[in-house]
XYZ file of C-alpha atoms in Angstrom:
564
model
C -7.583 -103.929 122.624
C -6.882 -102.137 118.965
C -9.923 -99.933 118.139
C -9.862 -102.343 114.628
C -10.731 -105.368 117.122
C -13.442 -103.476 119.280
C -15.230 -102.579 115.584
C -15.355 -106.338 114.541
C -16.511 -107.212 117.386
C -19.382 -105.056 117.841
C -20.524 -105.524 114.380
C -20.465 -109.462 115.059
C -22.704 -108.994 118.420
C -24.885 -106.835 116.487
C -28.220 -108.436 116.146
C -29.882 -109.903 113.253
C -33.069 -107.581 113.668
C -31.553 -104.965 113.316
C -29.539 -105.594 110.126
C -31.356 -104.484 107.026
C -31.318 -106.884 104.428
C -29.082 -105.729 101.257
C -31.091 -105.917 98.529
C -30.118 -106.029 94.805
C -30.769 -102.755 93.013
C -32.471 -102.960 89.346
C -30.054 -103.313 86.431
C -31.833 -100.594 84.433
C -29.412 -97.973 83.119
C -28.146 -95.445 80.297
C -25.997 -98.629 79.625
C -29.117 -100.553 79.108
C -30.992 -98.392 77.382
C -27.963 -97.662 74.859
C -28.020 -101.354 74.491
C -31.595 -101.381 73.495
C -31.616 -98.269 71.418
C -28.529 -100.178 69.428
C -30.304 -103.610 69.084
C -33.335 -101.735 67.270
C -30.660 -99.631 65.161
C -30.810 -102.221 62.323
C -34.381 -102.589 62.210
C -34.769 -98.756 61.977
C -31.926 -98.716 59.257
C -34.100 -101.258 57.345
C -37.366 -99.263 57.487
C -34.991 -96.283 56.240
C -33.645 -97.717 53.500
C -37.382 -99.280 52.281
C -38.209 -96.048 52.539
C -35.473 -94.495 50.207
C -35.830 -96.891 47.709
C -39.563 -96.288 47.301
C -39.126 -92.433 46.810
C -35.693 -93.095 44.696
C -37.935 -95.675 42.568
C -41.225 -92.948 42.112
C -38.788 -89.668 41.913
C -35.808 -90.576 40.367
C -36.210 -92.709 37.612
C -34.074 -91.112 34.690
C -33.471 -94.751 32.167
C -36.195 -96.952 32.531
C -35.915 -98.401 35.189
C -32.252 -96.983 36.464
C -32.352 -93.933 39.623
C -30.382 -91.249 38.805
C -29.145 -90.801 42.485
C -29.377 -93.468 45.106
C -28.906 -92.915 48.267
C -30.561 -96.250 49.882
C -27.363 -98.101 49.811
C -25.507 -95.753 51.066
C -27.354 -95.463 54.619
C -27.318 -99.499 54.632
C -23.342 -99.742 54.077
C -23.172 -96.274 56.447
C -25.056 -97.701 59.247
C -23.960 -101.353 59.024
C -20.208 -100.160 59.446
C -21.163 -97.922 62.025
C -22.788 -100.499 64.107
C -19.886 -102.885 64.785
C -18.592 -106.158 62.725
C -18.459 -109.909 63.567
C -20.089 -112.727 61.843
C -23.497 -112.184 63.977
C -23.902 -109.034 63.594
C -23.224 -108.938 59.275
C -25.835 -111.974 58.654
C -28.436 -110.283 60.795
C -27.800 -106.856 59.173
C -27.205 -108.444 55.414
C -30.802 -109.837 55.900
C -32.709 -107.282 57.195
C -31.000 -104.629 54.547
C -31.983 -107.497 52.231
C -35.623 -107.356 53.167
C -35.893 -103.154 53.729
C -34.689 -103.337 49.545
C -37.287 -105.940 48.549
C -40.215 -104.580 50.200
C -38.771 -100.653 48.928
C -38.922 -102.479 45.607
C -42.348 -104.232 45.630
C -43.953 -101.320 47.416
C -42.682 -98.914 44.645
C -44.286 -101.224 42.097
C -41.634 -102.982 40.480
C -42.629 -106.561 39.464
C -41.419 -109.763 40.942
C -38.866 -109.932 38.679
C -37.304 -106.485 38.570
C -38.020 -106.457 42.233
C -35.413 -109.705 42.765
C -32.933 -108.779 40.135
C -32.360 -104.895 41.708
C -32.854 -106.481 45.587
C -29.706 -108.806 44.319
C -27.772 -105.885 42.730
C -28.097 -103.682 45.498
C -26.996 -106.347 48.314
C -23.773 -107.004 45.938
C -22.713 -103.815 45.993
C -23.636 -103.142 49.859
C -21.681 -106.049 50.985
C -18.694 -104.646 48.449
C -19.298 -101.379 49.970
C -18.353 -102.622 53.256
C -16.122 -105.302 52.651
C -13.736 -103.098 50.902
C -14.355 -100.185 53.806
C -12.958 -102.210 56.334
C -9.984 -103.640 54.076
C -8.622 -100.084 52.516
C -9.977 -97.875 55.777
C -9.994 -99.434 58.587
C -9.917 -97.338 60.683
C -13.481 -95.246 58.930
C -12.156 -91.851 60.301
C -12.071 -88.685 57.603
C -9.654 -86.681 59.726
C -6.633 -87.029 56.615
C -6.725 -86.567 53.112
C -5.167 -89.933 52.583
C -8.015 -91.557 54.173
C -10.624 -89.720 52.771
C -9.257 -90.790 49.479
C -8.943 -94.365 49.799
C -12.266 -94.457 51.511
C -13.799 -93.004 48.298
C -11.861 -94.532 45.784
C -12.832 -98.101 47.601
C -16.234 -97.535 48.781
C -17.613 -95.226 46.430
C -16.026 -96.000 42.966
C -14.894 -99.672 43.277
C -18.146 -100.760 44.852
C -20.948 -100.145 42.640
C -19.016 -101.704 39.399
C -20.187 -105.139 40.009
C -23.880 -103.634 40.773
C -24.158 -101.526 38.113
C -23.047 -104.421 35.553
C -25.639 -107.142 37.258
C -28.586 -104.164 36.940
C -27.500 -103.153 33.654
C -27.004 -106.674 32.074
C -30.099 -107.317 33.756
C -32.050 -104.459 32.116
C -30.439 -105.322 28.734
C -31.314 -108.582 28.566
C -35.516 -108.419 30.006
C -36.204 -105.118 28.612
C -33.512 -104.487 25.886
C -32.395 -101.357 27.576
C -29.427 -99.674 26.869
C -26.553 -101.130 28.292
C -23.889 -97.914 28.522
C -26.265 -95.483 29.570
C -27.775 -97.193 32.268
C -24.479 -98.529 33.618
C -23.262 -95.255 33.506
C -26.247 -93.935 35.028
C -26.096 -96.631 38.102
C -22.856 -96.326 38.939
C -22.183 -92.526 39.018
C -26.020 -91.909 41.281
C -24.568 -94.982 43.425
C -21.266 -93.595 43.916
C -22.616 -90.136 44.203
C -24.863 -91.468 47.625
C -21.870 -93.152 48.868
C -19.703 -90.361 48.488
C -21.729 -88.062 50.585
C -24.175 -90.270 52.332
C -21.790 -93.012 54.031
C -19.325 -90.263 55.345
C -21.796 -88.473 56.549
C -23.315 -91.358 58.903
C -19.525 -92.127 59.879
C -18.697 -88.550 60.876
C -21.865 -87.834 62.858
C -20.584 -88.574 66.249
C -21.035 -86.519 69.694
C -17.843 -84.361 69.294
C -19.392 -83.342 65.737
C -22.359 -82.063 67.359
C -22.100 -81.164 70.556
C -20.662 -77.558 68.783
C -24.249 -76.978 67.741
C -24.879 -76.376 71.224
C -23.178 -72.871 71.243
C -26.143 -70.548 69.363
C -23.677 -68.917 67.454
C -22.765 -72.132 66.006
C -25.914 -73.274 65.170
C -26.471 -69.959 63.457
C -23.841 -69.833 61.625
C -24.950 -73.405 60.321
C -28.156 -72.066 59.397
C -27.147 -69.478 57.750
C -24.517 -71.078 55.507
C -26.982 -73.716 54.328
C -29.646 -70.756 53.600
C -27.008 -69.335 51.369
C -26.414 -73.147 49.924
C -30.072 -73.306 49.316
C -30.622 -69.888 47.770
C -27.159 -70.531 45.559
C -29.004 -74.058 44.674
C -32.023 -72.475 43.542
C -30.270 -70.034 41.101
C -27.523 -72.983 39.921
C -30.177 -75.401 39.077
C -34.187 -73.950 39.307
C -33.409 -70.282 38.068
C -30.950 -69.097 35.538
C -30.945 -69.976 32.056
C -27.569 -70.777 31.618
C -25.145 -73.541 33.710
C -23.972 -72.077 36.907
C -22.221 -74.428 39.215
C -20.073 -71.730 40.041
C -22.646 -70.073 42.394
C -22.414 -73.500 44.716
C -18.915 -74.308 44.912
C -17.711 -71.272 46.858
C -20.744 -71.692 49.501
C -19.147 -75.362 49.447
C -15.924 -74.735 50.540
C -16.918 -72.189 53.005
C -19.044 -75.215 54.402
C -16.197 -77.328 54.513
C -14.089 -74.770 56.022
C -16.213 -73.868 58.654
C -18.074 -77.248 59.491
C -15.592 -79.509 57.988
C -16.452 -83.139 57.107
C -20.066 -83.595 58.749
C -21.414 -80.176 57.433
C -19.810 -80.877 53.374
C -21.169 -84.504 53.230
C -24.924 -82.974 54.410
C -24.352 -79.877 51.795
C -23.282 -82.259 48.913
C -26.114 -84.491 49.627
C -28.475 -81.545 49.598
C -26.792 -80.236 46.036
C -26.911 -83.962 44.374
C -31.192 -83.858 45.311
C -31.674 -80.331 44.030
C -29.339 -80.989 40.972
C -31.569 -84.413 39.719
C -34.389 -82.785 40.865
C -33.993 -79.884 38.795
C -33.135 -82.129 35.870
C -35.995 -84.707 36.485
C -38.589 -81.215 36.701
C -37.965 -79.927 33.118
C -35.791 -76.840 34.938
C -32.344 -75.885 33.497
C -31.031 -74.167 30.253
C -33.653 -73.926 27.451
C -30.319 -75.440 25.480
C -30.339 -78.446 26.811
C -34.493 -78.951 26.121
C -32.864 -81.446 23.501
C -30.929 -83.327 25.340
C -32.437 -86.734 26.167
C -32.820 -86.469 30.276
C -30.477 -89.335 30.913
C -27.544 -87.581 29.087
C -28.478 -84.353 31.219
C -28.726 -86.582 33.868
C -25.388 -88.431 33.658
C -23.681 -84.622 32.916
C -24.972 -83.501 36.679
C -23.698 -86.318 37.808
C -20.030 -85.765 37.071
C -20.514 -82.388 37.781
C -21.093 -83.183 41.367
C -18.473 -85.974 41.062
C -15.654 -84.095 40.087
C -16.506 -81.013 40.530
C -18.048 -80.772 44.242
C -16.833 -83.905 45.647
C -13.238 -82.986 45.694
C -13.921 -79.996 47.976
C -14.644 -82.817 50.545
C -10.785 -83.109 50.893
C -10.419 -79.805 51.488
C -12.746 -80.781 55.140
C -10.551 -83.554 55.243
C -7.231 -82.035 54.779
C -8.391 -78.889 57.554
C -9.587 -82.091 59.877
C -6.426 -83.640 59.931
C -5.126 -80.321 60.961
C -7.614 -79.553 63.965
C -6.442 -83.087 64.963
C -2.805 -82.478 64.624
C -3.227 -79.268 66.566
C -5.002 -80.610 69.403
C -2.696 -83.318 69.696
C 0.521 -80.514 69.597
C -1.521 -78.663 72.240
C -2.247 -81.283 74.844
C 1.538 -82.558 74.167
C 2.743 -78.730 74.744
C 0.370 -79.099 78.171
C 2.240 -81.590 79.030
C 5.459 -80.665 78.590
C 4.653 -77.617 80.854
C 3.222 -79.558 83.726
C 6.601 -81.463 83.679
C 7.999 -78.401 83.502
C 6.541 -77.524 86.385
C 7.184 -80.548 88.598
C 10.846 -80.517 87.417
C 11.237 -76.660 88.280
C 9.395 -77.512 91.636
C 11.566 -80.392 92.305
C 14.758 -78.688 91.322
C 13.586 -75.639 94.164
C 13.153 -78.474 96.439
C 16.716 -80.043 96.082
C 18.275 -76.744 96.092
C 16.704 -75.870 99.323
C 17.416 -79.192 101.212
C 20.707 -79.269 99.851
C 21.888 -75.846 101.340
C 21.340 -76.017 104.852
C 23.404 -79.208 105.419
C 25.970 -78.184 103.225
C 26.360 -74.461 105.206
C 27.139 -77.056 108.428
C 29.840 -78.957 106.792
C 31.499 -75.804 105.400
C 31.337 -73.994 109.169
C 32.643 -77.215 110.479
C 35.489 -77.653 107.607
C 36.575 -74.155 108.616
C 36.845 -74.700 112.460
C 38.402 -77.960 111.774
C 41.050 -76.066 109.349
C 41.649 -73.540 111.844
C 42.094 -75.695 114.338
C 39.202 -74.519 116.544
C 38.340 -77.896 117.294
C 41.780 -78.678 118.494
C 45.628 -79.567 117.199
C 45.423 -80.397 113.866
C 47.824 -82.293 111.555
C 48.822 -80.779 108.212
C 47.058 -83.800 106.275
C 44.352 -83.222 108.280
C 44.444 -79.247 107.409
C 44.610 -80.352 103.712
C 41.867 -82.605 103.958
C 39.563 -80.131 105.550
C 40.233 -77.516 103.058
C 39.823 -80.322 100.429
C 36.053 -80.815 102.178
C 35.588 -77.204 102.960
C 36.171 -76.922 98.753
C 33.817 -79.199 97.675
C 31.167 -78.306 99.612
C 31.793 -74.791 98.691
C 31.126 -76.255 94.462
C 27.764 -77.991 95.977
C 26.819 -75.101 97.617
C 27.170 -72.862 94.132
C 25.538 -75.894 92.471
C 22.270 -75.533 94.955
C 22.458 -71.583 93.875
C 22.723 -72.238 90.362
C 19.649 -75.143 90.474
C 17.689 -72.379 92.395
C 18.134 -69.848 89.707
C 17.553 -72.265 86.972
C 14.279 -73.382 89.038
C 13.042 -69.977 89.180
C 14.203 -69.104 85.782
C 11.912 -71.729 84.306
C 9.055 -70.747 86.510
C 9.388 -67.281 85.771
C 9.551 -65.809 89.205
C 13.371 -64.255 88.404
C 12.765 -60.304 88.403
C 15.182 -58.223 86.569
C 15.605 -54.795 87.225
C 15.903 -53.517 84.035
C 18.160 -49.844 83.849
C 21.024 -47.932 81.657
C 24.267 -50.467 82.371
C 27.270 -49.418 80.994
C 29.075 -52.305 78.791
C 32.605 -51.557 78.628
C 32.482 -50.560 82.471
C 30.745 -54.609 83.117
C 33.400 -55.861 80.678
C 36.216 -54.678 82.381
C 34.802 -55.623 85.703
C 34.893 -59.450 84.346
C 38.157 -59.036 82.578
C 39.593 -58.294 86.016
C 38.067 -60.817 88.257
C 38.328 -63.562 85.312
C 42.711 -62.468 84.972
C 42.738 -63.064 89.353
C 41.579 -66.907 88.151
C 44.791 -69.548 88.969
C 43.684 -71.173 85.773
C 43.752 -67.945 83.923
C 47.256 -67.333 85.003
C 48.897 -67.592 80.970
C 46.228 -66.616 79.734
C 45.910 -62.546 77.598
C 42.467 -61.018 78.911
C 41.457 -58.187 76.488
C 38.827 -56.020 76.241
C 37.773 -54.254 73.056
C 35.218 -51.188 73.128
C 33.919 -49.988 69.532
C 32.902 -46.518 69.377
C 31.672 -44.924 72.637
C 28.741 -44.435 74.987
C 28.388 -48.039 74.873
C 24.692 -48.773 76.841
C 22.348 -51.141 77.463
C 19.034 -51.760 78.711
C 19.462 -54.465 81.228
C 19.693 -55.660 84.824
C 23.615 -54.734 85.544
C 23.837 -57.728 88.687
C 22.498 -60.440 86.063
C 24.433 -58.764 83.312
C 27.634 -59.467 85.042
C 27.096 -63.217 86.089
C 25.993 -63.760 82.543
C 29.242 -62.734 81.084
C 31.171 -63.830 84.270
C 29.649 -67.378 83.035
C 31.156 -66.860 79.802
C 34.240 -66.093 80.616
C 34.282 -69.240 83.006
C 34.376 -71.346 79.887
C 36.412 -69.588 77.790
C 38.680 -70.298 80.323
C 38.087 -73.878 80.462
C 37.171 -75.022 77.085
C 39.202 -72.864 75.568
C 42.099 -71.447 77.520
C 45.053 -73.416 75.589
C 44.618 -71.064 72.865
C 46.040 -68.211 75.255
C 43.504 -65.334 74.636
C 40.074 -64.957 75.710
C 38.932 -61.510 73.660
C 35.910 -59.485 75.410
C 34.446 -56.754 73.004
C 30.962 -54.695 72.283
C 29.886 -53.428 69.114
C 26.718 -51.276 68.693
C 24.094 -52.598 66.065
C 20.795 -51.464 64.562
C 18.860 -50.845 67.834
C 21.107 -51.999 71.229
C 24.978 -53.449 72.040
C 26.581 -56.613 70.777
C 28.556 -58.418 73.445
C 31.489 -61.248 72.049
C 33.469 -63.685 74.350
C 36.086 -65.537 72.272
C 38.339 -67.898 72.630
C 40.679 -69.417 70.820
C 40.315 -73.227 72.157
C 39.320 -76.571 69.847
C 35.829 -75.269 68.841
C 32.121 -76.853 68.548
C 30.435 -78.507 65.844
C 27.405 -78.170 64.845
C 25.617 -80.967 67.223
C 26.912 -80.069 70.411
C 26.307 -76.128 69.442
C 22.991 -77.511 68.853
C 22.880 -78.774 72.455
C 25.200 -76.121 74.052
C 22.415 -74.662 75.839
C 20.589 -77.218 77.317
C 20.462 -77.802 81.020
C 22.857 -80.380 82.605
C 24.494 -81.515 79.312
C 28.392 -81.103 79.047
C 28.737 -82.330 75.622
C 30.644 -85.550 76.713
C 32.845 -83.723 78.881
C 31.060 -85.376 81.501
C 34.063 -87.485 82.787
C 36.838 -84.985 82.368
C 38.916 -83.070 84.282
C 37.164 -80.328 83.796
C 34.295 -79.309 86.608
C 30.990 -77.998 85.736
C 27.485 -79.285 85.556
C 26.235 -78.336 82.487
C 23.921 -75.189 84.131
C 25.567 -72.106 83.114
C 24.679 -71.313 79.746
C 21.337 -72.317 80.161
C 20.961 -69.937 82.824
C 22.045 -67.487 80.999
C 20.034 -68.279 78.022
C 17.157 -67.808 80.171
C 18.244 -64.523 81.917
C 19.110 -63.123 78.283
C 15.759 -63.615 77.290
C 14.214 -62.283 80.335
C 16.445 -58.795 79.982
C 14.578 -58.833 75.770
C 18.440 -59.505 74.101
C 19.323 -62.978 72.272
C 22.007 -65.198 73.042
C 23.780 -67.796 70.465
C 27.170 -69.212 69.531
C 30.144 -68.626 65.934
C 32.132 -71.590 66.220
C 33.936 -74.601 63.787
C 35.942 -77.218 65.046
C 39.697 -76.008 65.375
C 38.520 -72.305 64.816
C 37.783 -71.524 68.487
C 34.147 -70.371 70.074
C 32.635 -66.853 70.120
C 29.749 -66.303 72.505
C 27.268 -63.643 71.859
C 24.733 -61.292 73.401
C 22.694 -58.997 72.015
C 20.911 -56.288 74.341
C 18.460 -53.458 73.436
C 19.544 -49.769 73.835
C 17.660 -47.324 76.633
């Protein structure tokens, strides 16, 4: 009996005593409590934002009853497009952001009907905050310029217009404020918060923060917002005169170093200090004049167009970082299969050469008629099989060197090697060809003591490879010219021909592995390994290899090799 059988049929003897009862483990998990933490994630947002619009309300109040910088709405559209979408999900967090503004509003002391006109005001341009987030960036990711631009221009500009012409109209109407100021007031502290605040909630994720781990992150964070805080305090508490410039390079070093998450938290802290100053009687005694809500609408487009942009510059070195890793885990890629192909190409070439050494011993007993009386068809045949094993056998070799090549386990022995001396070598065992029979082999030696720096036995079968094509490509033009010239520091090394030429595509793919150029179904043998083999071994001896050629003009190959 199978050992599978005797198994099953001991467990099904086994007896029921002695089987403990499986029983269900508790549910309870990180899962679960991530669930729960995010099901109380509105409520909390709520109780945040009552709490910002109380302290905006008591703090900030720069025209009547307008904030100078509001940052309420900007947590509610943050967190409500952080937390997910679906009809659900926006009527449950609509209404409670709906409440957390009321109660801010009644709780700061505004009356019943302030309180309902502002609650209505703020909701309108919440709901446009989001509603146009998810239309112009869907996606809510700052890693590109482009979508840190539309995101702003949608969320932050577009979005409190309607807002900040109910408030306004509002104000005008009950309390005969005016109209212009506080619209203009509204609308740049709402866009300011959005700006800064809503990014800021969308970029915090773990990848942003898990750097603070390293302690020389998290000091370097420290110590470029001390330096934003101590540039603050001169900009806006200290000097007597207007000096945004001390904050804007500390910005961009921010953004350069902690790139969207660490600029929105630096311009948020900027826009506070900047009312704050303004709403505390601090700035230039030349401005004492100047009604606070003109001073205060002044700060804000000086953090709107003069701070704000510098969160592109995050954006634009974000996209980067994300382009780069992307390159890099594409370039890891491409070496693994590297790798596997070199591996697999060792592989072939090694099962490939044992078989093919019996067919050519047995091809050449067979020819010599070792195995017995042979016909002369027969003869021809087995030289005909003899030959072609013979090109599969080079074809193994050359796969193997090209496998190695690639993996970088080809050693060159790297000594004096004396060009015209290789040249001639070539030029000798290239003329003893059959196909090079009508063909003029010269060589041509400028100047003397000719030397180079390279491995002579690789040196040889580079040119050797060379010549090879010359021969085939381009023997109908009747010459194949070998020459060396010296140049600045080493020896240049031509093969030319005078055959039909390249053009500029297929020179562009000359030295890629296993491509012929559409000579694939010629006459013509090869398999398209040569050149990039000797690409590779050029490179390994520290020369450069390339290519002169134009259709009809014939081909001149080139090497260039350092001196000794």
């Amino acid at each position: 009996m199978p050992i599978s059988q005797v198994l099953r049929a001991s467990q099904s003897t086994e007896s029921p005593a002695l089987t403990a009862p499986v029983v269900p483990r508790p549910a309870y998990s990180a899962d679960r409590d991530n669930a729960g933490l995010k099901s109380l994630t509105p409520m909390m947002t709520a109780v945040i934002v009552a709490l910002l619009t109380i302290v905006a309300i008591q703090t900030a109040r720069s025209v009547d009853l307008i904030v100078a910088l509001w940052l309420a709405n900007a947590v509610a559209a943050g967190m409500w497009l952080k937390t997910g979408r679906g009809l659900a999900h926006d009527l449950s967090f609509g209404a409670l952001m709906t409440m957390g503004i009321l109660a801010g509003e009644f709780l700061a002391g505004n009356d019943t009907r302030s309180s309902l006109i502002f609650t209505l005001a703020n909701m309108v341009e919440i709901i446009a905050a989001v509603l146009l987030a998810r239309r112009f960036s869907p996606s809510l990711m700052f890693c590109g310029v482009e979508s840190t631009v539309r995101f702003i221009m949608a969320t932050a500009i577009l979005a409190p217009i309607p807002a900040a012409l109910i408030g306004s109209g509002a104000m005008m109407m009950v309390r005969d404020g005016p109209f212009l100021i506080s619209f203009q007031t509204w609308w740049f502290g709402h866009a300011l918060g959005l700006a800064t605040i809503t990014p800021l909630i969308l970029a915090v994720d773990k990848t942003s923060l898990i750097i603070f781990r390293d302690p020389w992150r998290a000091a370097e964070a420290a110590l470029l917002f001390g330096l934003l805080a101590a540039a603050s305090y001169f900009a806006y508490f200290y000097l007597p005169v207007p000096a945004l410039f001390l904050v804007v390079p500390v910005l961009i070093l921010i953004a350069v170093r902690m790139r969207i998450t660490g600029i929105a938290l630096a311009l948020v802290f900027v826009s506070i200090c900047s009312v704050a100053a303004i709403l505390g009687g601090y700035g230039p005694p030349a401005f004492d004049d100047v009604p606070v809500s003109e001073r205060i609408l002044l700060a804000q487009l000086n953090l709107l167009f003069g701070c704000l942009p510098i969160m592109l510059v995050a954006s634009l070195l974000q996209e980067r970082d994300r382009f780069s890793t992307r390159a890099k885990a594409g370039q890891l890629r491409a070496e693994k299969a590297s790798e596997a192909k070199s591996r697999l190409l060792a592989n072939v070439a090694h099962e490939i050469k044992s078989p093919v050494g019996g067919v050519i011993g047995i091809g050449d007993l067979w020819s010599s008629g070792q195995l017995g009386p042979v016909t002369q068809t027969q003869k021809e045949m087995a030289d005909m099989l003899v030959k072609t094993a013979r090109q599969i056998e080079a074809l193994a070799h050359d796969l193997l060197d090209v496998a190695r090549a690639e993996s970088g386990t080809v050693k060159v022995e790297l000594r004096p090697t004396d060009v015209a001396g290789v040249l001639e070598d070539v030029r000798r065992s290239t003329a003893l060809r059959p196909e090079a029979e009508h063909l003029r082999l010269s060589v041509v030696c400028e100047g003397e003591g000719l030397v180079v720096l390279a491995d002579s036995h690789r040196l040889v079968q580079i040119i050797d490879n060379l010549a090879t094509n010359a021969v085939k490509y381009g023997g109908a033009g009747g010459l194949i010219l070998f020459r060396a010239q010296p140049i600045a520091d080493g020896v240049r090394i031509e093969v030319t021909d005078r055959g039909p030429g390249l053009s500029e595509i297929k020179q562009a793919q000359l030295f890629e592995p296993f491509n012929r150029l559409g000579l694939e179904r010629s006459a013509v043998e090869g398999h398209g390994i040569g050149l990039a083999l000797a690409k590779r071994m050029v490179e390994l001896m520290g020369g450069s290899i390339g290519v002169n050629s134009k259709p009809g003009e014939g081909s001149t190959f080139w090497i260039e090799l350092p001196a000794p």
